[in-house]
Amino acid sequence: MLDQSGSPTAEALHAPVLRWYDANARVLPWREPDAGAWAVMVSEFMLQQTPVSRVLPAYEAWLERWPKPVDLAVEPPGEAVRAWDRLGYPRRALRLHAAAQAIVERHGGDVPDDHAALLALPGVGTYTAAAIASFAFGQRHAVVDTNVRRVLARALTGVAQPTISPTAADQRLAVSALPADEPTAARWAVASMELGALVCTARTPRCGDCPIRSRCAWVLAGSPPYDGPPRRGQTYEGTDRQARGRLLAVLRAASGAVPKKTLDASWPDATQRDRALDGLVADGLVEPLGRNRYRLPS
DNA sequence: GATTCGTGGCA
DNA sequence: TTGCCAAGAAT
């Protein structure tokens, strides 16, 4: 089943991918039938740019401590930052805390099932709103993350793409590839994402295990490598990000206020260190106290 | 559209 | 060893 351009139609991919998912899906706690929308939401925040293996322990501890949005909402934001541990991008912890408060204030403490209401929450963008609506509430949305983007690009357009955030064109392609009926669309969303995570991977795709290899435009084209401009590799060593991480690690480990002198010991360059600390304060991740002391925000 | 924002595992 | 990559959002 091919369209005018010689690429397979999306409909031809649905059944084999859904069958593959039924047989190969990972068992993950946020996918359990009784997980609930809050569990899905917590997992989605944590999984933004952080691998599943590192999310699992933090996720379990988080839901044990804060089983409902209101449980988190009544805590100081600094507790969320502390519990975030080393997942990275700690502003996500702050946003999840703010989102929990918004859920209590605007939605009676229950994660909303409306896509627009989800999108209005702090830290919830196009992807996360669609993911919660689809995974937790079974709705029909294009859930376009880096996995889905890669799967559709290869299978339907036949090109390898660099790992960047999905574009408007990727979004349109995903919408056009969505099954018509709601429950099938919801299963397709999680199944196509799982295929990207386990088989159609970025570095070394396991095409031998792929349920749609016989229809994949990229495979049929000889698996051509990405030929566009090279991506700028993000260095980490010596950056402000690393400095911020060091400072925040000291504050997470402390129970209360920390003297600036203690923070100073965590990064050698004074100019960069102070810039990083100012940035953390500006982001609301650190609260300045009197007498040159700092702590996680209360 | 391009940047900024953590952290760690792995080929 | 080092660059790439991991369920993005906000600006």
mmCIF file of N, CA, C and O (backbone and C1' of nucleotides) in Angstrom, chain A residues 50 54 86-87 89-91 236 241 244-245, chain B:
data_model
loop_
_atom_site.group_PDB
_atom_site.id
_atom_site.type_symbol
_atom_site.label_atom_id
_atom_site.label_comp_id
_atom_site.label_asym_id
_atom_site.label_seq_id
_atom_site.Cartn_x
_atom_site.Cartn_y
_atom_site.Cartn_z
ATOM 1 N N THR A 50 15.078 12.839 30.286
ATOM 2 C CA THR A 50 15.763 11.958 31.227
ATOM 3 C C THR A 50 15.350 10.508 30.950
ATOM 4 O O THR A 50 14.162 10.227 30.836
ATOM 5 N N ARG A 54 16.708 6.067 34.850
ATOM 6 C CA ARG A 54 17.037 6.990 35.930
ATOM 7 C C ARG A 54 15.788 7.569 36.564
ATOM 8 O O ARG A 54 15.817 8.017 37.708
ATOM 9 N N ARG A 86 18.889 13.971 41.279
ATOM 10 C CA ARG A 86 19.810 14.261 40.176
ATOM 11 C C ARG A 86 19.203 13.942 38.822
ATOM 12 O O ARG A 86 19.910 13.520 37.907
ATOM 13 N N LEU A 87 17.913 14.160 38.681
ATOM 14 C CA LEU A 87 17.274 13.898 37.396
ATOM 15 C C LEU A 87 17.696 14.912 36.341
ATOM 16 O O LEU A 87 17.558 14.676 35.145
ATOM 17 N N TYR A 89 17.839 19.202 34.963
ATOM 18 C CA TYR A 89 16.861 20.254 34.665
ATOM 19 C C TYR A 89 15.894 20.465 35.821
ATOM 20 O O TYR A 89 14.686 20.227 35.693
ATOM 21 N N PRO A 90 16.402 20.916 36.976
ATOM 22 C CA PRO A 90 15.572 21.003 38.178
ATOM 23 C C PRO A 90 14.420 22.006 38.077
ATOM 24 O O PRO A 90 13.522 21.984 38.921
ATOM 25 N N ARG A 91 14.419 22.854 37.070
ATOM 26 C CA ARG A 91 13.271 23.744 36.922
ATOM 27 C C ARG A 91 11.994 22.943 36.669
ATOM 28 O O ARG A 91 10.893 23.402 36.944
ATOM 29 N N TYR A 236 29.546 20.157 28.266
ATOM 30 C CA TYR A 236 28.992 20.349 29.607
ATOM 31 C C TYR A 236 30.075 20.775 30.586
ATOM 32 O O TYR A 236 29.852 21.638 31.446
ATOM 33 N N ARG A 241 25.895 25.558 33.302
ATOM 34 C CA ARG A 241 24.995 24.494 33.721
ATOM 35 C C ARG A 241 25.644 23.599 34.760
ATOM 36 O O ARG A 241 25.018 23.208 35.740
ATOM 37 N N ARG A 244 25.821 25.481 38.021
ATOM 38 C CA ARG A 244 24.507 25.487 38.682
ATOM 39 C C ARG A 244 24.225 24.139 39.343
ATOM 40 O O ARG A 244 23.706 24.083 40.467
ATOM 41 N N GLY A 245 24.583 23.086 38.650
ATOM 42 C CA GLY A 245 24.355 21.752 39.182
ATOM 43 C C GLY A 245 25.130 21.513 40.467
ATOM 44 O O GLY A 245 24.607 20.941 41.430
ATOM 45 P P DG B 1 10.766 26.702 12.356
ATOM 46 O "O5'" DG B 1 12.021 27.512 12.747
ATOM 47 C "C5'" DG B 1 12.777 28.258 11.788
ATOM 48 C "C4'" DG B 1 13.973 28.855 12.494
ATOM 49 C "C3'" DG B 1 14.915 27.823 13.098
ATOM 50 O "O3'" DG B 1 16.248 28.327 13.012
ATOM 51 C "C1'" DG B 1 14.044 29.181 14.822
ATOM 52 P P DA B 2 17.532 27.441 13.310
ATOM 53 O "O5'" DA B 2 18.058 28.148 14.649
ATOM 54 C "C5'" DA B 2 18.383 29.532 14.619
ATOM 55 C "C4'" DA B 2 18.825 29.978 15.984
ATOM 56 C "C3'" DA B 2 19.802 29.015 16.675
ATOM 57 O "O3'" DA B 2 20.761 29.776 17.392
ATOM 58 C "C1'" DA B 2 17.871 29.281 18.012
ATOM 59 P P DT B 3 22.042 29.058 18.061
ATOM 60 O "O5'" DT B 3 21.893 29.471 19.603
ATOM 61 C "C5'" DT B 3 20.616 29.643 20.142
ATOM 62 C "C4'" DT B 3 20.705 30.210 21.544
ATOM 63 C "C3'" DT B 3 21.610 29.426 22.485
ATOM 64 O "O3'" DT B 3 22.078 30.282 23.519
ATOM 65 C "C1'" DT B 3 19.322 29.035 23.028
ATOM 66 P P DT B 4 23.134 29.741 24.557
ATOM 67 O "O5'" DT B 4 22.207 29.347 25.800
ATOM 68 C "C5'" DT B 4 21.436 30.352 26.430
ATOM 69 C "C4'" DT B 4 20.558 29.731 27.488
ATOM 70 C "C3'" DT B 4 21.286 28.767 28.438
ATOM 71 O "O3'" DT B 4 21.053 29.190 29.768
ATOM 72 C "C1'" DT B 4 19.305 27.784 27.585
ATOM 73 P P DC B 5 21.957 28.571 30.951
ATOM 74 O "O5'" DC B 5 21.017 27.404 31.503
ATOM 75 C "C5'" DC B 5 19.703 27.728 31.962
ATOM 76 C "C4'" DC B 5 18.940 26.449 32.185
ATOM 77 C "C3'" DC B 5 19.785 25.348 32.851
ATOM 78 O "O3'" DC B 5 19.156 24.863 34.021
ATOM 79 C "C1'" DC B 5 18.574 24.513 30.997
ATOM 80 P P DG B 6 20.065 23.962 34.993
ATOM 81 O "O5'" DG B 6 20.553 22.741 34.084
ATOM 82 C "C5'" DG B 6 21.677 22.015 34.456
ATOM 83 C "C4'" DG B 6 21.263 20.834 35.313
ATOM 84 C "C3'" DG B 6 22.429 20.065 35.907
ATOM 85 O "O3'" DG B 6 21.912 19.377 37.055
ATOM 86 C "C1'" DG B 6 21.424 18.765 34.242
ATOM 87 P P DT B 7 22.959 18.651 38.001
ATOM 88 O "O5'" DT B 7 23.157 17.239 37.335
ATOM 89 C "C5'" DT B 7 22.071 16.335 37.368
ATOM 90 C "C4'" DT B 7 22.381 15.132 36.542
ATOM 91 C "C3'" DT B 7 23.796 14.554 36.740
ATOM 92 O "O3'" DT B 7 23.654 13.372 37.512
ATOM 93 C "C1'" DT B 7 23.047 14.456 34.489
ATOM 94 P P DG B 8 24.926 12.518 37.991
ATOM 95 O "O5'" DG B 8 24.955 11.325 36.937
ATOM 96 C "C5'" DG B 8 23.763 10.577 36.741
ATOM 97 C "C4'" DG B 8 23.871 9.752 35.487
ATOM 98 C "C3'" DG B 8 25.128 8.879 35.396
ATOM 99 O "O3'" DG B 8 24.728 7.577 35.026
ATOM 100 C "C1'" DG B 8 24.807 10.065 33.407
ATOM 101 P P DG B 9 25.690 6.348 35.305
ATOM 102 O "O5'" DG B 9 25.373 5.478 34.021
ATOM 103 C "C5'" DG B 9 24.028 5.399 33.573
ATOM 104 C "C4'" DG B 9 24.002 5.060 32.107
ATOM 105 C "C3'" DG B 9 25.018 3.997 31.683
ATOM 106 O "O3'" DG B 9 24.389 3.112 30.788
ATOM 107 C "C1'" DG B 9 25.320 5.959 30.403
ATOM 108 P P DC B 10 25.098 1.689 30.499
ATOM 109 O "O5'" DC B 10 25.458 1.836 28.960
ATOM 110 C "C5'" DC B 10 24.518 2.451 28.077
ATOM 111 C "C4'" DC B 10 25.213 2.899 26.823
ATOM 112 C "C3'" DC B 10 26.298 1.925 26.337
ATOM 113 O "O3'" DC B 10 26.150 1.739 24.954
ATOM 114 C "C1'" DC B 10 27.149 4.109 26.447
ATOM 115 P P DA B 11 26.486 0.270 24.352
ATOM 116 O "O5'" DA B 11 26.933 0.664 22.876
ATOM 117 C "C5'" DA B 11 26.098 1.522 22.092
ATOM 118 C "C4'" DA B 11 26.950 2.305 21.103
ATOM 119 C "C3'" DA B 11 27.937 1.449 20.307
ATOM 120 O "O3'" DA B 11 28.076 1.992 18.997
ATOM 121 C "C1'" DA B 11 29.117 3.049 21.595
#
